[in-house]
Amino acid sequence: MDNQDYRQKLAARLAALRVQHNRTLEELSSLSGISRATLSRIERGEVSPTAEVLNQLCIVYRMTMSRLLAEVEQTADNLFRVEQQTLWQDERNGFERRMLLPPSNQFRCELIEGKLRPGAYIEYLNPPVQGLEQYLWLCAGGLTIKVDTEIWTLKKGDSLRFHLAGISSFSAHASLGAHYLLVVCKS
């Protein structure tokens, strides 16, 4: 699936979610803190949402970003060939996210590959699901993660487990960036 096709499918899914939750653009704007105009452009597929915007929408819909994106992505039963692993990009923030193993009703965990360009910084004001269990292994580069009041700085080969709560941020090393694998477990 190419980037344009993916953006259109994501736009359609976001529009359908809003309708399923009986929300107008104004109501969704008020709940998410995203302008009505931006929401409208996203739902028409004119712009691709940033990671922060998707997170805000996931909070409103009470679902993880992975679950939302999995609903857009093509899936197979248990084996996911490289051509089935969809890539989503937040070009503004320098974030690349490949879904290696998508969420499933039959499994508790999903596997994500993330890449942040050097110096990239992403902040989430709220987690889509409080207390979400996550495991991260840093393949390359450096990464500082802040979750609520805790801060960890990881170097290549380090691993970290945490429960997502409160404000969180991911800050890539200034010259090396960050490349990591993330396991997200639903409760």
CSV table of N, CA and C in Angstrom, one decimal, residues 106-170:
chain,number,residue,atom,x,y,z
A,106,GLN,N,-6.8,-12.1,19.2
A,106,GLN,CA,-6.3,-13.4,19.7
A,106,GLN,C,-5.0,-13.3,20.4
A,107,PHE,N,-4.3,-12.1,20.3
A,107,PHE,CA,-3.1,-12.0,21.0
A,107,PHE,C,-3.0,-10.7,21.8
A,108,ARG,N,-2.3,-10.7,22.9
A,108,ARG,CA,-2.3,-9.5,23.8
A,108,ARG,C,-1.3,-8.5,23.3
A,109,CYS,N,-0.2,-8.8,22.6
A,109,CYS,CA,0.9,-7.9,22.2
A,109,CYS,C,0.9,-7.6,20.7
A,110,GLU,N,1.6,-6.5,20.5
A,110,GLU,CA,1.9,-6.1,19.1
A,110,GLU,C,3.3,-5.7,19.1
A,111,LEU,N,3.9,-5.7,17.9
A,111,LEU,CA,5.4,-5.4,17.8
A,111,LEU,C,5.5,-4.3,16.7
A,112,ILE,N,6.2,-3.2,17.1
A,112,ILE,CA,6.4,-2.0,16.3
A,112,ILE,C,7.9,-1.7,16.2
A,113,GLU,N,8.3,-1.3,15.0
A,113,GLU,CA,9.6,-0.7,14.8
A,113,GLU,C,9.5,0.8,14.7
A,114,GLY,N,10.3,1.5,15.4
A,114,GLY,CA,10.2,3.0,15.4
A,114,GLY,C,11.6,3.5,15.0
A,115,LYS,N,11.5,4.6,14.2
A,115,LYS,CA,12.8,5.4,13.9
A,115,LYS,C,12.5,6.8,14.1
A,116,LEU,N,13.4,7.5,14.8
A,116,LEU,CA,13.3,9.0,15.0
A,116,LEU,C,14.5,9.6,14.4
A,117,ARG,N,14.4,10.6,13.6
A,117,ARG,CA,15.6,11.2,13.0
A,117,ARG,C,16.4,11.9,14.1
A,118,PRO,N,17.6,12.2,13.9
A,118,PRO,CA,18.5,12.9,14.9
A,118,PRO,C,17.8,14.2,15.4
A,119,GLY,N,17.7,14.3,16.8
A,119,GLY,CA,17.1,15.4,17.4
A,119,GLY,C,15.6,15.5,17.4
A,120,ALA,N,14.9,14.5,16.9
A,120,ALA,CA,13.5,14.4,16.9
A,120,ALA,C,12.9,14.4,18.3
A,121,TYR,N,11.8,15.1,18.5
A,121,TYR,CA,11.1,15.1,19.8
A,121,TYR,C,9.6,15.0,19.6
A,122,ILE,N,9.0,14.0,20.3
A,122,ILE,CA,7.6,13.9,20.2
A,122,ILE,C,7.1,13.8,21.7
A,123,GLU,N,6.0,14.6,21.9
A,123,GLU,CA,5.4,14.6,23.2
A,123,GLU,C,3.9,14.3,23.1
A,124,TYR,N,3.4,13.4,24.0
A,124,TYR,CA,2.0,13.0,24.1
A,124,TYR,C,1.5,13.6,25.4
A,125,LEU,N,0.4,14.4,25.3
A,125,LEU,CA,-0.1,15.0,26.5
A,125,LEU,C,-0.9,14.0,27.4
A,126,ASN,N,-1.4,12.9,26.8
A,126,ASN,CA,-2.1,11.9,27.5
A,126,ASN,C,-1.9,10.5,26.8
A,127,PRO,N,-1.8,9.4,27.5
A,127,PRO,CA,-1.8,8.1,26.8
A,127,PRO,C,-3.2,7.8,26.3
A,128,PRO,N,-3.3,7.1,25.2
A,128,PRO,CA,-4.6,6.7,24.7
A,128,PRO,C,-5.3,5.7,25.7
A,129,VAL,N,-4.5,4.9,26.4
A,129,VAL,CA,-5.0,4.0,27.4
A,129,VAL,C,-4.1,4.1,28.6
A,130,GLN,N,-4.6,4.5,29.8
A,130,GLN,CA,-3.8,4.7,31.0
A,130,GLN,C,-3.2,3.4,31.4
A,131,GLY,N,-1.9,3.4,31.8
A,131,GLY,CA,-1.3,2.2,32.3
A,131,GLY,C,-0.9,1.1,31.3
A,132,LEU,N,-0.9,1.5,30.0
A,132,LEU,CA,-0.6,0.5,28.9
A,132,LEU,C,0.8,0.0,29.1
A,133,GLU,N,1.0,-1.3,29.1
A,133,GLU,CA,2.2,-2.0,29.3
A,133,GLU,C,3.1,-2.0,28.0
A,134,GLN,N,4.3,-1.5,28.1
A,134,GLN,CA,5.2,-1.4,26.9
A,134,GLN,C,6.6,-1.9,27.2
A,135,TYR,N,7.2,-2.4,26.2
A,135,TYR,CA,8.6,-2.9,26.3
A,135,TYR,C,9.4,-2.4,25.1
A,136,LEU,N,10.5,-1.7,25.4
A,136,LEU,CA,11.3,-1.1,24.3
A,136,LEU,C,12.7,-1.6,24.3
A,137,TRP,N,13.2,-1.9,23.1
A,137,TRP,CA,14.7,-2.3,23.0
A,137,TRP,C,15.2,-1.3,22.0
A,138,LEU,N,16.3,-0.6,22.3
A,138,LEU,CA,16.9,0.4,21.4
A,138,LEU,C,18.0,-0.4,20.6
A,139,CYS,N,17.7,-0.4,19.3
A,139,CYS,CA,18.6,-1.1,18.3
A,139,CYS,C,19.8,-0.3,18.0
A,140,ALA,N,19.6,1.1,17.8
A,140,ALA,CA,20.7,2.0,17.4
A,140,ALA,C,20.4,3.4,17.9
A,141,GLY,N,21.4,4.2,18.1
A,141,GLY,CA,21.2,5.6,18.4
A,141,GLY,C,21.1,5.8,19.9
A,142,GLY,N,20.4,6.8,20.3
A,142,GLY,CA,20.1,7.1,21.7
A,142,GLY,C,18.7,7.7,21.8
A,143,LEU,N,18.1,7.4,23.0
A,143,LEU,CA,16.7,7.8,23.2
A,143,LEU,C,16.5,8.2,24.6
A,144,THR,N,15.9,9.3,24.9
A,144,THR,CA,15.4,9.7,26.2
A,144,THR,C,13.9,9.6,26.3
A,145,ILE,N,13.4,8.9,27.2
A,145,ILE,CA,12.0,8.7,27.4
A,145,ILE,C,11.6,9.2,28.7
A,146,LYS,N,10.5,10.0,28.7
A,146,LYS,CA,9.9,10.5,29.9
A,146,LYS,C,8.5,10.1,30.0
A,147,VAL,N,8.1,9.4,31.1
A,147,VAL,CA,6.8,9.0,31.3
A,147,VAL,C,6.3,9.5,32.7
A,148,ASP,N,5.4,10.5,32.6
A,148,ASP,CA,5.0,11.1,33.8
A,148,ASP,C,6.2,11.8,34.5
A,149,THR,N,6.6,11.3,35.7
A,149,THR,CA,7.7,12.0,36.3
A,149,THR,C,9.1,11.2,36.2
A,150,GLU,N,9.0,10.1,35.5
A,150,GLU,CA,10.3,9.3,35.4
A,150,GLU,C,10.9,9.6,34.0
A,151,ILE,N,12.3,9.6,34.1
A,151,ILE,CA,13.1,9.8,32.8
A,151,ILE,C,14.1,8.8,32.7
A,152,TRP,N,14.2,8.2,31.5
A,152,TRP,CA,15.3,7.2,31.2
A,152,TRP,C,16.0,7.6,30.0
A,153,THR,N,17.3,7.5,30.0
A,153,THR,CA,18.1,7.8,28.8
A,153,THR,C,18.8,6.4,28.4
A,154,LEU,N,18.4,6.0,27.2
A,154,LEU,CA,18.9,4.7,26.7
A,154,LEU,C,20.0,4.9,25.6
A,155,LYS,N,20.9,3.9,25.6
A,155,LYS,CA,21.9,3.8,24.6
A,155,LYS,C,21.7,2.5,23.8
A,156,LYS,N,22.3,2.3,22.7
A,156,LYS,CA,22.2,1.1,21.9
A,156,LYS,C,22.3,-0.1,22.7
A,157,GLY,N,21.3,-1.0,22.6
A,157,GLY,CA,21.3,-2.3,23.3
A,157,GLY,C,20.5,-2.3,24.6
A,158,ASP,N,20.2,-1.1,25.1
A,158,ASP,CA,19.4,-1.0,26.4
A,158,ASP,C,18.0,-1.4,26.1
A,159,SER,N,17.3,-1.9,27.2
A,159,SER,CA,15.9,-2.2,27.1
A,159,SER,C,15.2,-1.6,28.3
A,160,LEU,N,13.9,-1.3,28.1
A,160,LEU,CA,13.1,-0.6,29.1
A,160,LEU,C,11.7,-1.2,29.1
A,161,ARG,N,11.1,-1.4,30.3
A,161,ARG,CA,9.7,-1.7,30.3
A,161,ARG,C,9.0,-0.6,31.2
A,162,PHE,N,7.8,-0.3,30.9
A,162,PHE,CA,7.1,0.8,31.6
A,162,PHE,C,5.6,0.7,31.3
A,163,HIS,N,4.9,1.3,32.2
A,163,HIS,CA,3.4,1.5,32.0
A,163,HIS,C,3.2,3.0,31.6
A,164,LEU,N,2.5,3.2,30.5
A,164,LEU,CA,2.3,4.5,30.0
A,164,LEU,C,1.2,5.2,30.9
A,165,ALA,N,1.6,6.4,31.4
A,165,ALA,CA,0.7,7.2,32.2
A,165,ALA,C,1.1,8.7,32.2
A,166,GLY,N,0.2,9.5,32.2
A,166,GLY,CA,0.5,11.0,32.2
A,166,GLY,C,1.1,11.4,30.9
A,167,ILE,N,1.8,12.5,31.0
A,167,ILE,CA,2.5,13.1,29.8
A,167,ILE,C,3.7,12.2,29.5
A,168,SER,N,4.0,11.9,28.3
A,168,SER,CA,5.2,11.2,27.9
A,168,SER,C,5.8,11.9,26.7
A,169,SER,N,7.1,11.6,26.6
A,169,SER,CA,7.9,12.2,25.5
A,169,SER,C,9.0,11.3,25.1
A,170,PHE,N,9.4,11.4,23.8
A,170,PHE,CA,10.5,10.6,23.2
A,170,PHE,C,11.4,11.6,22.5
